[in-house]
Tab-separated table of C-alpha atoms in Angstrom:
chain	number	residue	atom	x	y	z
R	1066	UNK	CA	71.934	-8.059	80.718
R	1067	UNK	CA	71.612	-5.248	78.309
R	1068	UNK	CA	72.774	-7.483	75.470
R	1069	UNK	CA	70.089	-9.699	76.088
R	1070	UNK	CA	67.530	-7.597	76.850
R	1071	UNK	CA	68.620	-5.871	73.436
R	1072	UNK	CA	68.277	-8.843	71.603
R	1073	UNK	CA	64.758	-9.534	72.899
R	1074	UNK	CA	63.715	-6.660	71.886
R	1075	UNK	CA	64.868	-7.401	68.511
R	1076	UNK	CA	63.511	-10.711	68.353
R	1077	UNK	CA	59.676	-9.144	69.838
R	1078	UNK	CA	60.438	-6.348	66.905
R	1079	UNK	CA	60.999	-8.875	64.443
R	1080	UNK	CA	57.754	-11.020	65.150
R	1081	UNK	CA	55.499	-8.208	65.123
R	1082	UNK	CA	57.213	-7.193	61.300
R	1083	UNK	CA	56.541	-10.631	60.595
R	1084	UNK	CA	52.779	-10.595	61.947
R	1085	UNK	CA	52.363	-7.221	60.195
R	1086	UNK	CA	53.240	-8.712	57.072
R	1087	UNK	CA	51.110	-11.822	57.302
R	1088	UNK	CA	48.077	-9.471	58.224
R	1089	UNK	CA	48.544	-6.949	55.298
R	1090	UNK	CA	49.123	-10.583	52.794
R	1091	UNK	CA	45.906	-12.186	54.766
R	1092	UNK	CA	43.860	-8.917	53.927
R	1093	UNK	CA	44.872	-8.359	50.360
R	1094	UNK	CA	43.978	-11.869	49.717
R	1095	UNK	CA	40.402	-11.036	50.396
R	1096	UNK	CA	40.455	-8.114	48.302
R	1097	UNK	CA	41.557	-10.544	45.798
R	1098	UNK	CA	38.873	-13.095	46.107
R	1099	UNK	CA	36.250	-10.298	46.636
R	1100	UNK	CA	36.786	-8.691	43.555
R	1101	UNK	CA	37.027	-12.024	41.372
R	1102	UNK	CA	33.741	-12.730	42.051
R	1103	UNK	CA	32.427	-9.553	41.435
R	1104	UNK	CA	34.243	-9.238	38.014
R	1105	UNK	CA	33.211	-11.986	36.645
R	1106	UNK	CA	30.479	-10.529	34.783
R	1107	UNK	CA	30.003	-11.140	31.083
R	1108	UNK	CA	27.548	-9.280	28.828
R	1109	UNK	CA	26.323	-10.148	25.580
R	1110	UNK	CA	23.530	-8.864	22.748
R	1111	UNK	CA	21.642	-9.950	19.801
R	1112	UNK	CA	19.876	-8.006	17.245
R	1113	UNK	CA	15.728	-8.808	16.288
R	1114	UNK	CA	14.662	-8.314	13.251
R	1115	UNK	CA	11.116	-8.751	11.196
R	1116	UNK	CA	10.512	-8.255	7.747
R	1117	UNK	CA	7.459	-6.420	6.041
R	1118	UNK	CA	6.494	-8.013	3.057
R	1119	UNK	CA	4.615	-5.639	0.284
R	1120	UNK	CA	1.104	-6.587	-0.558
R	1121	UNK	CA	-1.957	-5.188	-2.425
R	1122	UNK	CA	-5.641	-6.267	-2.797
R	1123	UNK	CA	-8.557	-4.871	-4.423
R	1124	UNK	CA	-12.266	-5.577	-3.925
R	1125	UNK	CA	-14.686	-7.389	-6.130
R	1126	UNK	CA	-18.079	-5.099	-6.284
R	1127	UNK	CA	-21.252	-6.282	-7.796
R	1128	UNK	CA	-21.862	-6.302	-11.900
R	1129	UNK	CA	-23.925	-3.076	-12.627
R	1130	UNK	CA	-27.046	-2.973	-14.403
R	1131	UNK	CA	-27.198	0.088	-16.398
R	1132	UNK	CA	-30.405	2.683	-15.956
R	1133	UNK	CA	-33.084	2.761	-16.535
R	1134	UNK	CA	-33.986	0.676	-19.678
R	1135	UNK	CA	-33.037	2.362	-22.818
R	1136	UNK	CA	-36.678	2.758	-24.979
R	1137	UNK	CA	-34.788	2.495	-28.219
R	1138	UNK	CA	-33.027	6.146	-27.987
R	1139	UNK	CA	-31.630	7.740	-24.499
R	1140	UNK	CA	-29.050	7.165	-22.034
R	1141	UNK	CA	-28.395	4.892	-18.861
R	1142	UNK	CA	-25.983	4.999	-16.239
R	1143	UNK	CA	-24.167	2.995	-13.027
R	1144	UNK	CA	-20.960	2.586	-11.783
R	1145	UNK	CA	-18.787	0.072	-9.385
R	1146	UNK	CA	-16.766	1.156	-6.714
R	1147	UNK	CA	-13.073	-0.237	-6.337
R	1148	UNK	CA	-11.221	-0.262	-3.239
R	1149	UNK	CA	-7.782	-1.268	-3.234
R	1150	UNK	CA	-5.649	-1.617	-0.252
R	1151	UNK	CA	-1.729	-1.514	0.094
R	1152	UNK	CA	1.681	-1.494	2.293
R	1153	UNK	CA	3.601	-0.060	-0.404
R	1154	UNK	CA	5.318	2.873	0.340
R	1155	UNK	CA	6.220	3.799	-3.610
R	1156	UNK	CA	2.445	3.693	-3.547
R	1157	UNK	CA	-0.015	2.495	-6.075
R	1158	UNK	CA	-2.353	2.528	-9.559
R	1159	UNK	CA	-6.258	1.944	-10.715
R	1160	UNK	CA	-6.551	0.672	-14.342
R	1161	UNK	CA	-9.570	-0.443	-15.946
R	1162	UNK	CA	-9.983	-2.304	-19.692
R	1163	UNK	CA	-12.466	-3.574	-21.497
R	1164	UNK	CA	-12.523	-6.941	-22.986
R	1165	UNK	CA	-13.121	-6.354	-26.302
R	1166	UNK	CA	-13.958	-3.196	-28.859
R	1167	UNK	CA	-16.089	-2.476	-29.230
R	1168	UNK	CA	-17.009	-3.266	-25.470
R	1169	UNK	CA	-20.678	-3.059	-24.878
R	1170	UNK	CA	-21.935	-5.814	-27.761
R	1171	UNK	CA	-25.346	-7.731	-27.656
R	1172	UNK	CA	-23.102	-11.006	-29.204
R	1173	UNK	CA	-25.554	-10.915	-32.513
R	1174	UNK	CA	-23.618	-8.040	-34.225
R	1175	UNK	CA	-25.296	-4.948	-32.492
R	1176	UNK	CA	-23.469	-2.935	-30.193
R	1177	UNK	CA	-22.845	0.784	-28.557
R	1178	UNK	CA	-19.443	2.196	-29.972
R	1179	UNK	CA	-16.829	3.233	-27.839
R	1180	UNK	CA	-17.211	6.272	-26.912
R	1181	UNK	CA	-15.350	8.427	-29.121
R	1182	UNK	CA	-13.671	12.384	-27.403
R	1183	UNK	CA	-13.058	15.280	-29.670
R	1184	UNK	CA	-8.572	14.943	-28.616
R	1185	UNK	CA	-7.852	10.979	-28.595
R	1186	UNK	CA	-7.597	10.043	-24.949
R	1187	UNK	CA	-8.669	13.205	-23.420
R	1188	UNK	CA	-11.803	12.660	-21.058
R	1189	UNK	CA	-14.579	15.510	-22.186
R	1190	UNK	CA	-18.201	16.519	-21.291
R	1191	UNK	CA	-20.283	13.518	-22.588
R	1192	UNK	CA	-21.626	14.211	-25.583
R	1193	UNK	CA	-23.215	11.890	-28.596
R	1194	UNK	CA	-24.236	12.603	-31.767
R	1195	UNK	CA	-27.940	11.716	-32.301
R	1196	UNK	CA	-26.889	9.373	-35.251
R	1197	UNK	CA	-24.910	7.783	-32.912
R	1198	UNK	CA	-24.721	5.099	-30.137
R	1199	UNK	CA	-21.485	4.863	-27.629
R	1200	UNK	CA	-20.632	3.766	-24.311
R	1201	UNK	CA	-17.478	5.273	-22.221
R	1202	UNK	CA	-16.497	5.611	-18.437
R	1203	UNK	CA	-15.579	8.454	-15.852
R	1204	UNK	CA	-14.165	8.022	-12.557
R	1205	UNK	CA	-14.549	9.715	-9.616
R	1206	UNK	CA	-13.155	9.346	-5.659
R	1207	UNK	CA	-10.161	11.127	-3.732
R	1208	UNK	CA	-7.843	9.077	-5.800
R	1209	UNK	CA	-9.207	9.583	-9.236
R	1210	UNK	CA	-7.001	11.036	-12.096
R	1211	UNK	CA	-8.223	14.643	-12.319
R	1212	UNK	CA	-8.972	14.935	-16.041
R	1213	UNK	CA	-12.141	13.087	-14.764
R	1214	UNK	CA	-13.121	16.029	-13.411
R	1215	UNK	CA	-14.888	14.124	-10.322
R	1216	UNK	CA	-17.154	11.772	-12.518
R	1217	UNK	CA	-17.767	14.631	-15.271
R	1218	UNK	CA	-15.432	14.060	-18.089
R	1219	UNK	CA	-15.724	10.546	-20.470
R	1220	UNK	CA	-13.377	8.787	-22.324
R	1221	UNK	CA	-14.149	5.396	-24.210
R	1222	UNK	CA	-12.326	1.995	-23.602
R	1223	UNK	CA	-9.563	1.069	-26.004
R	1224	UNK	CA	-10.060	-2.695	-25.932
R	1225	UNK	CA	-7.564	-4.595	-24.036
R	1226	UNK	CA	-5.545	-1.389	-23.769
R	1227	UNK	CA	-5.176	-0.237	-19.791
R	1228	UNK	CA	-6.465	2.884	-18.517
R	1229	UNK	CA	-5.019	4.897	-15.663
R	1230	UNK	CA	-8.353	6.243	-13.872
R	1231	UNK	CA	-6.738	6.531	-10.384
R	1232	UNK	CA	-3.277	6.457	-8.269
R	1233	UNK	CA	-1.351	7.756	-5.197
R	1234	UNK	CA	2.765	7.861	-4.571
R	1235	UNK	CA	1.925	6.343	-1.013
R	1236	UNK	CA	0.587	3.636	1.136
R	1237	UNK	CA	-3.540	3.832	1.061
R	1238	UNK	CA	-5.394	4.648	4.494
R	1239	UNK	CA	-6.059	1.742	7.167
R	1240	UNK	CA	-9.469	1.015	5.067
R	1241	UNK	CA	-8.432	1.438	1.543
R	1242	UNK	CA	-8.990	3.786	-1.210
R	1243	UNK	CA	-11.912	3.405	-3.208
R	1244	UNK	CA	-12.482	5.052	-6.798
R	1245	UNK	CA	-16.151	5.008	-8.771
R	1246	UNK	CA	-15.613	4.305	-11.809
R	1247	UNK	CA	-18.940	5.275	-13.931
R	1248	UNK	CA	-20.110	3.859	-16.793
R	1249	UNK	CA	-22.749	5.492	-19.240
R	1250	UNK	CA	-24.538	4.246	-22.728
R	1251	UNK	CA	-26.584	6.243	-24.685
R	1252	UNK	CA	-28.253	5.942	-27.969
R	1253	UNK	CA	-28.473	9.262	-29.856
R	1254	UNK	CA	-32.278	10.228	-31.074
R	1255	UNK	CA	-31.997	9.560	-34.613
R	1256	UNK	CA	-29.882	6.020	-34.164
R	1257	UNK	CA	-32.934	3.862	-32.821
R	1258	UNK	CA	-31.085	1.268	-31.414
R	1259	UNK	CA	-31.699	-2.443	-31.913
R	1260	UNK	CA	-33.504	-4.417	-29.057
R	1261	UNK	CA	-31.227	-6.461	-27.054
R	1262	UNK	CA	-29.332	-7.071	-24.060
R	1263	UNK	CA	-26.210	-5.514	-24.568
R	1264	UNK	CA	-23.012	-6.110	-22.168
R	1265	UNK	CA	-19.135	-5.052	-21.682
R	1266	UNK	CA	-16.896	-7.240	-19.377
R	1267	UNK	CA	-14.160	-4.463	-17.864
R	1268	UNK	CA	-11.611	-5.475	-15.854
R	1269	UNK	CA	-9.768	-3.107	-12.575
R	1270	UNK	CA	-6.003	-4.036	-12.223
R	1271	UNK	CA	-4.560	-2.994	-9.067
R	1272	UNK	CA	-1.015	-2.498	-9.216
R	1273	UNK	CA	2.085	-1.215	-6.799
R	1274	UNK	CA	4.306	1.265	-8.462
């Protein structure tokens, strides 16, 4: 009787090992599944880019009508405002030329020379001789070249030839930058100027550096 009973009581200790075993392989196996689906999770990333492109205008102000009339000997004046407008960070220049040279010409052979400064390219204090007649340019503006001296120095237009009145190593304000240019003829009191409409084409080039 002890033999048996001591073989049943292997046999119930066996069964419960084997139940044990089946419950810990039963309750891995949902740690299994549970953390496949939780791990399979992928991530992924792309870059977005957009390009700036560089650009530049400039506006187109009305021609000027020098004043007032000149009675034969005296002076006249106006000027034309330039904005120009620009994304270039290098930043940007104001030139200005004249057509022709002399500039200001009536087209029948008469015309104001350009005016002429004591140091060759250096704008001055306007000044004409009264045997003479000449028309030249100052700018003026935040931007302007400072030998201008804010619209009170001259210089006279070289032809074709560009002239550097204003510029700035960065992008220009929201609204632009504008520069005056200023234009003034005069005919001195002994020259007596012939009658005539007299007119210079000049041309503002906006450019980036």
């Amino acid at each position: 009787m002890q033999g048996a009973t001591l073989v049943k009581d292997i046999v119930i200790t066996t069964t419960l090992a084997l139940c044990g075993i089946g419950l810990i392989a039963v309750f891995f196996a949902a740690m299994e599944r549970y953390q496949v689906l939780v791990a399979g999770t992928e991530t992924d990333s792309v870059e977005v880019t957009v390009t700036v492109s560089g650009v530049i205008s400039i506006s187109s102000p009305a021609d000027v009508s020098l004043s007032p009339d000149i009675p034969g000997t005296g002076s006249a004046d106006g000027s034309a405002t330039w904005k120009v407008e620009t994304n270039n960070s290098s930043g940007w220049k104001l030139e200005v030329n004249a057509d022709a040279s002399p500039a200001m010409t009536d087209g029948s052979g008469n015309s104001f020379a350009d005016y002429t400064e004591s140091t060759a390219g250096v704008p001055e204090n306007w000044s004409v001789d009264s045997a003479d007649s000449e028309f030249g340019f100052s700018a003026s503006g935040d931007y302007a070249e400072s030998e201008y001296s804010s619209g009170s120095n001259y210089e006279g237009f070289e032809g074709t030839s560009k002239i550097q009145v204003a510029s700035d190593g960065s992008i220009t304000p929201g609204g632009g930058a504008d520069t005056t240019v200023h234009f003034k003829a005069e005919a001195g009191s002994d020259k007596n100027q012939p009658q005539g409409e007299y007119s210079a084409t000049i041309t503002a080039t906006a450019s980036t550096l």
